[in-house]
Coordinates of C-alpha atoms and ligand atoms in Angstrom, one line a residue:
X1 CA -38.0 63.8 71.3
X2 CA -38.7 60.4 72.2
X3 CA -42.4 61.2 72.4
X4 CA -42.6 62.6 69.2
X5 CA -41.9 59.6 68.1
X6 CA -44.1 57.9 69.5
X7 CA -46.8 60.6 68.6
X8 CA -46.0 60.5 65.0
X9 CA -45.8 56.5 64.6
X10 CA -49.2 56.4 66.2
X11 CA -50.7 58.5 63.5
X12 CA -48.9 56.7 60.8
X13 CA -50.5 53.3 62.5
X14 CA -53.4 55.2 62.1
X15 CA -52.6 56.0 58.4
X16 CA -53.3 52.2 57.2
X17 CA -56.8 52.4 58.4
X18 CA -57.1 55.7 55.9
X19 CA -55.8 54.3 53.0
X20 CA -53.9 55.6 50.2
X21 CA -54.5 58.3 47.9
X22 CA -52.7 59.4 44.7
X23 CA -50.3 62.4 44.6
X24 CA -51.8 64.9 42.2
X25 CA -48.1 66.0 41.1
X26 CA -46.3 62.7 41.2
X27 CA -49.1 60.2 40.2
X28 CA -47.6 58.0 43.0
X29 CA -49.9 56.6 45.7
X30 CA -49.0 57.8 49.1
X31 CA -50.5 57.2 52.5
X32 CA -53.0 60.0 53.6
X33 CA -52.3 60.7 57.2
X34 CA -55.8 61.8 58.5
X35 CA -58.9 62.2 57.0
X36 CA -60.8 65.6 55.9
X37 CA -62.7 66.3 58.8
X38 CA -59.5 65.7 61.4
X39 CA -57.8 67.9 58.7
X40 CA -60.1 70.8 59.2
X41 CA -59.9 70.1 63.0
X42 CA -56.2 70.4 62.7
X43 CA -56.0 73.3 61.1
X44 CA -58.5 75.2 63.1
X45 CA -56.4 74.7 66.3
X46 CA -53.4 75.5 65.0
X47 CA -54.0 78.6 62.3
X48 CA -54.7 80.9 65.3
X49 CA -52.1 80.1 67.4
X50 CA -49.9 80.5 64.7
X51 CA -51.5 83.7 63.5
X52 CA -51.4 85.3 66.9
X53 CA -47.7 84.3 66.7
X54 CA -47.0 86.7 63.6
X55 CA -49.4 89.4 65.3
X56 CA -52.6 88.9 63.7
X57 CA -54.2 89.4 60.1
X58 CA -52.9 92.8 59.0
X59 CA -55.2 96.1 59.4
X60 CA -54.8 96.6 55.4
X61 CA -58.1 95.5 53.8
X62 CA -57.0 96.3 50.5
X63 CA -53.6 93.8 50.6
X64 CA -56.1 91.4 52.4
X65 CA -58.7 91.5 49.5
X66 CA -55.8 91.6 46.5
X67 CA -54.0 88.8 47.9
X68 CA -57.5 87.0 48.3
X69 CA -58.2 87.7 44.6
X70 CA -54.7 86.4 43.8
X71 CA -55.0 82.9 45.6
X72 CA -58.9 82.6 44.1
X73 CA -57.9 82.8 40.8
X74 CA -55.3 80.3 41.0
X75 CA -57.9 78.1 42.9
X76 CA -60.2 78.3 40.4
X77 CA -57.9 76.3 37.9
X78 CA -57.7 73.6 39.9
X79 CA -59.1 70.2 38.5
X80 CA -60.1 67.1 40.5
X81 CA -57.2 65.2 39.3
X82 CA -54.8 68.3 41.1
X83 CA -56.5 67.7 45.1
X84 CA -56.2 64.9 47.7
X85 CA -58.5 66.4 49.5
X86 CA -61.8 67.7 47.5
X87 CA -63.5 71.2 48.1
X88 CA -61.2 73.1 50.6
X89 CA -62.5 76.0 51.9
X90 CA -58.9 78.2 50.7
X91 CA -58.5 81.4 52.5
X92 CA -56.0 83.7 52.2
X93 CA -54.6 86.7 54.7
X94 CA -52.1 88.6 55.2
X95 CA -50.3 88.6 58.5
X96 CA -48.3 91.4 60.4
X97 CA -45.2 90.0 60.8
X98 CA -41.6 91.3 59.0
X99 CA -40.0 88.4 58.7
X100 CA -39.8 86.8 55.5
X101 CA -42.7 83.6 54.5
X102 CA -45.7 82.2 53.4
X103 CA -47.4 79.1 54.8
X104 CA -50.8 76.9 54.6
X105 CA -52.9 75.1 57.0
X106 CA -54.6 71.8 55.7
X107 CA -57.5 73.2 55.0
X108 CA -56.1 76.2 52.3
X109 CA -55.6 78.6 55.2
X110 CA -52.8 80.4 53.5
X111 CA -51.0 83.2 54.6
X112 CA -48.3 85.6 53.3
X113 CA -46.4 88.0 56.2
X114 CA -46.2 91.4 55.3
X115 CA -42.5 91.1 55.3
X116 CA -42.6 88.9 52.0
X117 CA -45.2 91.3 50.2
X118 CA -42.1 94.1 50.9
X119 CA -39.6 91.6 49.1
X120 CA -42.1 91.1 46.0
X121 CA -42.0 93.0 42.5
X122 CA -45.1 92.1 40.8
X123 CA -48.2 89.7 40.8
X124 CA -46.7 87.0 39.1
X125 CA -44.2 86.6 42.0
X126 CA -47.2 86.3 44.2
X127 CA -49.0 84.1 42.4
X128 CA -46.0 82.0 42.6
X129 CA -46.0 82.1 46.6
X130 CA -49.2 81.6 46.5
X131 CA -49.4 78.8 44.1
X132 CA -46.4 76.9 45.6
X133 CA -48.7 76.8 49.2
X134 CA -51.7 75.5 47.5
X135 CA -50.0 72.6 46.3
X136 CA -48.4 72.0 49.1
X137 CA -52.2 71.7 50.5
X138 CA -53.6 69.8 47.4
X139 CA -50.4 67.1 47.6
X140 CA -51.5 66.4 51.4
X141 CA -48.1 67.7 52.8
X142 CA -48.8 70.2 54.9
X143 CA -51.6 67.5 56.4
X144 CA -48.9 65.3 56.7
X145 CA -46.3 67.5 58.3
X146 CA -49.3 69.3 60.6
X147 CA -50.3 66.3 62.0
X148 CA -46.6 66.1 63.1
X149 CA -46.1 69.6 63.5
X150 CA -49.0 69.9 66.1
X151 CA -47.5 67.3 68.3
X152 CA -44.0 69.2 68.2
X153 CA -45.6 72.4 68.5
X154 CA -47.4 71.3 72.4
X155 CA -43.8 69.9 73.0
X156 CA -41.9 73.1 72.3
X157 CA -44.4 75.6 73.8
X158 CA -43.6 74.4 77.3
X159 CA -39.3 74.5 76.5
X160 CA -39.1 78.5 74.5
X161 CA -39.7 79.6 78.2
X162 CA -36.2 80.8 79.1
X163 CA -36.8 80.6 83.0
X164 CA -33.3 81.7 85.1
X165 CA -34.3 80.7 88.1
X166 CA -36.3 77.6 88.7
X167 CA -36.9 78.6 92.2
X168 CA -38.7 81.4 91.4
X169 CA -41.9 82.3 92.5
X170 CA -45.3 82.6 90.1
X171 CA -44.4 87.0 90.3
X172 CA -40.9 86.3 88.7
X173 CA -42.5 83.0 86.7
X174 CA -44.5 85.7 84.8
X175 CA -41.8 87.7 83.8
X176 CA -39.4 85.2 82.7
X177 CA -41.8 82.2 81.3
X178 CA -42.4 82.3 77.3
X179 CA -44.7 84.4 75.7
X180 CA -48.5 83.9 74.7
X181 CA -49.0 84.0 71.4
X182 CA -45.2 82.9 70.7
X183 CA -46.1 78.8 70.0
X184 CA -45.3 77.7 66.4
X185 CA -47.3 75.9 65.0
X186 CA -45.6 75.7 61.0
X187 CA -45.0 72.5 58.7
X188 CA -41.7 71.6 57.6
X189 CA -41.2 69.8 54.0
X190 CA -38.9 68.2 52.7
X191 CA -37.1 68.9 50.0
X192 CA -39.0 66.6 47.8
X193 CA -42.0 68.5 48.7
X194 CA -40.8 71.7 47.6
X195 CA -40.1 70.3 44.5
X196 CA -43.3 69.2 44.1
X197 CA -45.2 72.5 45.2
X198 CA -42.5 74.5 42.7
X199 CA -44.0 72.5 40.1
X200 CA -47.5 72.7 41.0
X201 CA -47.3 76.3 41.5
X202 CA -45.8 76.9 38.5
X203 CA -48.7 74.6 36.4
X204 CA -51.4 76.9 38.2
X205 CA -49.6 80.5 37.7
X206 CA -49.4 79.6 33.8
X207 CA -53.1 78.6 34.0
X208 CA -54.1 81.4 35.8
X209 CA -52.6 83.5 32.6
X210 CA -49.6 84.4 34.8
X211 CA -45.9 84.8 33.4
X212 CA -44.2 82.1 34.7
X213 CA -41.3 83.9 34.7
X214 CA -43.0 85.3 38.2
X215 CA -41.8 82.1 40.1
X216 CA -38.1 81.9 38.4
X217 CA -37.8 85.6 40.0
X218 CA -39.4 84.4 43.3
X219 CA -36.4 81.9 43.3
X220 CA -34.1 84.8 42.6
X221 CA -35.2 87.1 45.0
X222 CA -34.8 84.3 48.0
X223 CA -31.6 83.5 46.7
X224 CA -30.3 87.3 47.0
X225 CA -31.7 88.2 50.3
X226 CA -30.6 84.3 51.3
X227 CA -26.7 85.8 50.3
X228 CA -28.0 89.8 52.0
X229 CA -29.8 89.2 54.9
X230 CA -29.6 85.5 55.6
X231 CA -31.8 85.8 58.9
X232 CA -34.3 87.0 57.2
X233 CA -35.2 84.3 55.5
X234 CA -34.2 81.9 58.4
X235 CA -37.8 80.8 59.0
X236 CA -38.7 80.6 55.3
X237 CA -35.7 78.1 54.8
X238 CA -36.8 76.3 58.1
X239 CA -40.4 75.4 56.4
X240 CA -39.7 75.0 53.0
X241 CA -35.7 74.0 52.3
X242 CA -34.2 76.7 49.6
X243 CA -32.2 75.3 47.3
X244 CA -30.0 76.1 44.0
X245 CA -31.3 73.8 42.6
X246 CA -35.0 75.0 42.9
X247 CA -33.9 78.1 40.9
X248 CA -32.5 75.8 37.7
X249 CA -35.9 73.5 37.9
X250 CA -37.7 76.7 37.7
X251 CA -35.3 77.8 34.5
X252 CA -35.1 74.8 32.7
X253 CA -39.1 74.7 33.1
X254 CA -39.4 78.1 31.4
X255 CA -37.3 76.6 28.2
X256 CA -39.1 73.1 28.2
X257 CA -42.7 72.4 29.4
X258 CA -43.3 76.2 29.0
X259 CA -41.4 77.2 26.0
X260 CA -43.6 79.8 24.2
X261 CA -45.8 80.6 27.1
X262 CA -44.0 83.2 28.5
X263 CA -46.7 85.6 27.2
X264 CA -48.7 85.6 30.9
X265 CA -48.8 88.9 32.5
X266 CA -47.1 89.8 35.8
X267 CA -50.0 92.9 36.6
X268 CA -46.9 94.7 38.3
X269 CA -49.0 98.3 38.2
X270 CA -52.0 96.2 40.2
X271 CA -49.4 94.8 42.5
X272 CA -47.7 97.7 43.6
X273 CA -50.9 100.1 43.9
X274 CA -52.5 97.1 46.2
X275 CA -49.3 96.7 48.4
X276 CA -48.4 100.4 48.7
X277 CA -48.8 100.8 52.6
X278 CA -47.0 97.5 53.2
X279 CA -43.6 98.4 50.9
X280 CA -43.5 102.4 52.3
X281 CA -42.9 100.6 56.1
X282 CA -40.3 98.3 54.6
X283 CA -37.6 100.3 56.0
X284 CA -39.4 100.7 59.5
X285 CA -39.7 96.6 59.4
X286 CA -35.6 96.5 58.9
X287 CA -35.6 98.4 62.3
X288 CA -38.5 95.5 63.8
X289 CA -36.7 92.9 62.3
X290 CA -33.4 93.7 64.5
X291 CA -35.6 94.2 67.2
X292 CA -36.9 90.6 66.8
X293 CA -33.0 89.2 67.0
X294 CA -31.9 91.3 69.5
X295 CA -35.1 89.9 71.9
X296 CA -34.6 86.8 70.9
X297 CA -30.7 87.0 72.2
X298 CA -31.9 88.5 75.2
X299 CA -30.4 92.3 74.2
X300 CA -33.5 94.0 75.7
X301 CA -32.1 97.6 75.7
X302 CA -31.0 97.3 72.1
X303 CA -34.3 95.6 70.7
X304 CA -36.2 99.0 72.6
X305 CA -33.9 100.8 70.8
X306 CA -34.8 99.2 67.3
X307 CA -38.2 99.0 68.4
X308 CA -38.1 102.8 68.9
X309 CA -36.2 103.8 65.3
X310 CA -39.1 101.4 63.7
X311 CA -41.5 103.0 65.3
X312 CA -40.4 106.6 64.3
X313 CA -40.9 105.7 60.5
X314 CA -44.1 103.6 60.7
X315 CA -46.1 105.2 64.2
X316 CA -48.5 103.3 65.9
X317 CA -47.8 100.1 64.2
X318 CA -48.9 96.9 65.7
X319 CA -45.7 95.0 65.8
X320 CA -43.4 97.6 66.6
X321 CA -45.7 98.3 69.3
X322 CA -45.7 94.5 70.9
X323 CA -41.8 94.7 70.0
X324 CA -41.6 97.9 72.5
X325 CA -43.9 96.3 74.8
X326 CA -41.8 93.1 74.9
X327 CA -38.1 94.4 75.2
X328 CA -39.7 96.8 78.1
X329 CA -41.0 93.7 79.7
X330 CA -38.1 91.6 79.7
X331 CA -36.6 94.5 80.7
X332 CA -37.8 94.9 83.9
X333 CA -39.5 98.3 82.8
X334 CA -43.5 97.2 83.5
X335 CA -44.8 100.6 83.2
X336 CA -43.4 101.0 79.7
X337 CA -44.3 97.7 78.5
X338 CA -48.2 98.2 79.7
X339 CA -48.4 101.7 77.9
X340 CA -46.5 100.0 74.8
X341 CA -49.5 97.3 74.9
X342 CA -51.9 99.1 75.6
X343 CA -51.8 101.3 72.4
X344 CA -50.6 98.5 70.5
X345 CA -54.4 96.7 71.9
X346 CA -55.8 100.2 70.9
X347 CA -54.6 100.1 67.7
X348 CA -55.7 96.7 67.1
X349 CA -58.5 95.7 68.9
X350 CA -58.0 92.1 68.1
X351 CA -54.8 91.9 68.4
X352 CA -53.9 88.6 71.1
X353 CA -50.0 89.3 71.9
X354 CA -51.1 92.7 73.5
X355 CA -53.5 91.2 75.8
X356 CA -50.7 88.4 76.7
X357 CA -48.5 90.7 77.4
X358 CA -50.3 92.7 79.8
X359 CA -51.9 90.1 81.3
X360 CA -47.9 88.9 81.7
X361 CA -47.6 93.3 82.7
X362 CA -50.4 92.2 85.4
X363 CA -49.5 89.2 87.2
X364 CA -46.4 91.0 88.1
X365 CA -47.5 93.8 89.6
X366 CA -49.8 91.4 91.4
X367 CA -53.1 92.7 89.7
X368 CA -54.5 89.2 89.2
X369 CA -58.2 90.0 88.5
X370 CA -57.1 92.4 85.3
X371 CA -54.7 90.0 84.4
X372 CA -57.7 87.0 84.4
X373 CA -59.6 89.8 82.5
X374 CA -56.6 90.0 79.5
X375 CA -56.0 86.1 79.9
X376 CA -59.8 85.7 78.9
X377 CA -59.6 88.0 76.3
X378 CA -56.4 86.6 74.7
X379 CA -57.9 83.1 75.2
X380 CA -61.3 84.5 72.8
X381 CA -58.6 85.5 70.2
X382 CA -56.4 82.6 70.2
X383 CA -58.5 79.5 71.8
X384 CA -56.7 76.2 73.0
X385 CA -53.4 78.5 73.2
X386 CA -51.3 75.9 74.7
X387 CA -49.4 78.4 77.7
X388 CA -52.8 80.3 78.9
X389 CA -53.4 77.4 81.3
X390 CA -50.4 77.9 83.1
X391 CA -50.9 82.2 83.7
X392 CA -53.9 81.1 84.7
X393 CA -52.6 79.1 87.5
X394 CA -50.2 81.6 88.2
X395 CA -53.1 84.2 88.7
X396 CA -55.7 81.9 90.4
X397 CA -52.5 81.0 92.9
X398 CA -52.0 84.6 93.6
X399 CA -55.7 85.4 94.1
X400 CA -55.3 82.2 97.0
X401 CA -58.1 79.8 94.7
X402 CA -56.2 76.9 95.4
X403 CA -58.7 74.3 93.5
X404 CA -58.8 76.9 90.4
X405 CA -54.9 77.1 90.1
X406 CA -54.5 72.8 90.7
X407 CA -57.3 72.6 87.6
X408 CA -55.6 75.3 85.5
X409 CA -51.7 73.7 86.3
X410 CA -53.1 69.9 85.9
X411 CA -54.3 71.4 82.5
X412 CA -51.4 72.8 81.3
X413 CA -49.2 69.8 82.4
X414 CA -51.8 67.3 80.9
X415 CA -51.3 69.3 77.2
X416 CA -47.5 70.1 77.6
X417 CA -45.4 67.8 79.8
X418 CA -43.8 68.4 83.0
X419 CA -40.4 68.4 81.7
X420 CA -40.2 72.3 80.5
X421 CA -39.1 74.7 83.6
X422 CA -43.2 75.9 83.6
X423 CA -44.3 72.3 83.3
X424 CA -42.0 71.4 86.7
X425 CA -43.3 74.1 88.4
X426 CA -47.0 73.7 87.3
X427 CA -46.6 70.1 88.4
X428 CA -44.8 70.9 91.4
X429 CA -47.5 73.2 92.8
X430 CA -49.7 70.8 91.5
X431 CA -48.5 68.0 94.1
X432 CA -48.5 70.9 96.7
X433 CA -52.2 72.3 95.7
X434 CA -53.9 69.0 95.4
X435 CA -52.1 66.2 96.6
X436 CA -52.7 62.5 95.2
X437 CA -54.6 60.9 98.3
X438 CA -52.3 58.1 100.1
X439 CA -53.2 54.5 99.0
X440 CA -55.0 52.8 101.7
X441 CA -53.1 49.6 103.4
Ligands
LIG501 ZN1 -42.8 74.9 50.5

């Protein structure tokens, strides 16, 4: 942690030479963290890490292109005096996961997970998620937290490993280090920045000819799956703090600043005929969604079982796939895990968690040139992934390229530390690989 301090009070030094800029929402003058171009730069490492993380834009152009239509037409209110950052290229996708949550990269890449869409009513609602993201872009946050979040994020990605036994060799390192594809890469705000995207949102949503009604039931709808399914929403609550309190601003709004304006549409019939495919799996992601926990606390036979009972109600689908693949893996059944990934890889093509998993699948059975081959192709999907350095060491090691595996470990330790259980092994066979020469006397 003491790094991250560091980190974070070098960019703030780096702040004053930026300036200041004006929040769009609060008038105030704040200091601007970065400037556009490292913005963009930012974003573009971390979006597909974090993207690969919730399995990849989902295979439903239609929710892709409605939700795109959504976010452009609340972008296309927006006035100068609204940005801190002029002309961002927006984007907005919908990912594959089923958990609960929406979030934005610097540059307006937004996304929505498929697990949200399920919990939405109407287009309103959406607008509201939507329009509470693109403030947080337009207000600087989410450049602000990024620019912090990216340093945490390559000083986690080394630690989620859960390695047993640090003795190991690389054969059991590949079944027990963490996952590729599993890095976070997410802002947090604070809570005064979710007040401030509330009321941005909510200014856009009305502008946009929305009922703004939409983002008091957004509110409402957190709050009862908050009190239903708490872990649901633990993500959500870990990126953007849920509060009481953000329900009664969004109510007292509707009877003040937009008293009489509550004649904006919600476009429910639009809403449901676009999202139809993502809310007939919702009971299938219930299933996914216990198989997430139950890998997560290490229950492998119960998550394959979930995994499984998803699967039966939504076949072939991408994340029940990788969940089967994974809880086989960390099972100890490789077999099972490869045919799980494979047809998850079949099914989509661009998906980067299949290939990490079977180049993981690979490297223990020893086949280290196919699992190069899936290490390449998960690198094309997700570049800069902070882990793939380290499988690669693991695989050039195995293959007896001693020079290969000391660049590909020096790599990984130069990005994520030495202080994870895979950063102490990579340096380890780092020193043992390519010893520092002996100063001369
Ligand atoms: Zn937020």
């Amino acid at each position: 942690m003491a790094r991250l301090g560091v980190a974070a009070g070098c960019l703030l030094a780096g702040a004053t030479l930026t300036g200041c800029v004006t929040n769009p929402i609060t008038g105030q003058q704040q200091f601007s963290i970065v400037g556009r171009s490292d913005l963009l730069a930012l974003a573009k490492q971390a979006a597909p890490s974090q993207f690969a993380s919730d399995y990849g834009v989902a295979q439903d152009a239609q929710a892709n292109a409605y939700v795109a239509r959504v976010g452009r037409k609340l972008v296309g209110t927006l006035k100068p005096v609204d940005v801190v950052y002029p002309d961002m290229p927006f984007n907005f996708q919908v990912v594959n996961a089923v958990y609960v949550n929406a979030y934005a990269f610097p540059d307006g890449t937004i996304a929505i997970t498929r697990g949200m869409l399920a919990e939405l009513e109407n287009e309103a609602q959406l607008a509201a998620v939507l329009g509470h993201e693109i403030a947080h872009v337009n207000c600087g946050h989410t450049a602000s937290a990024l620019s912090k979040g990216v340093v945490y994020n390559a000083l986690v990605s080394g630690t989620q490993g859960y390695l047993q036994n640090k003795g190991s060799s690389w054969a059991d390192l590949a079944g027990t280090a963490g996952q590729l594809g599993s890095a976070v890469a997410l802002a947090r705000y604070s809570r005064v920045q979710e007040r401030q995207a509330d009321q941005g949102g909510m200014a856009y949503m009305v502008r946009a000819g929305y009922d703004p009604q939409g983002m008091v039931e957004l509110q409402q709808l957190l709050v009862r799956i908050s009190g239903a399914n708490p872990s649901a929403l633990e993500r959500m609550f870990a990126t953007h703090p849920m509060s009481a309190e953000r329900l009664q601003t969004a109510q007292a709004r509707i009877q003040t600043e937009y008293a009489g304006q509550n004649r904006g549409v919600n476009n429910q019939a639009a809403f449901l005929a676009a999202t139809a495919r993502i809310r007939g799996n919702q009971a299938a992601f219930k299933h996914f969604s216990a198989a997430e926990r139950q890998l997560a606390q290490k229950q492998f036979a119960a998550a394959r079982v979930s995994a499984e009972q998803g699967l039966l109600l939504a076949p072939n689908d991408y994340v029940g796939l990788m969940l089967l693949a994974q809880a086989n893996q960390k099972g100890g059944n490789l077999a099972g895990a490869r045919q799980a990934a494979a047809l998850a890889a079949q099914v989509n093509p661009s998906g980067a968690r299949a290939q990490g998993v079977l180049a993981q699948c690979a490297l223990q059975s020893q086949d280290y040139a196919t699992a190069l081959a899936h290490l390449d192709a998960f690198e094309r999907q997700v570049p800069g992934e902070a882990r793939t350095p380290f499988y690669r060491g693991l695989a050039y090691e195995g293959q007896g390229r001693s020079q290969l595996a000391a660049r590909a470990y020096r790599a990984y330790v130069a990005r994520s530390g030495a202080n994870s259980p895979e950063g102490q092994y990579a340096a380890r066979r780092l020193q043992q690989l390519a010893p520092n020469p002996r100063p001369t006397r």
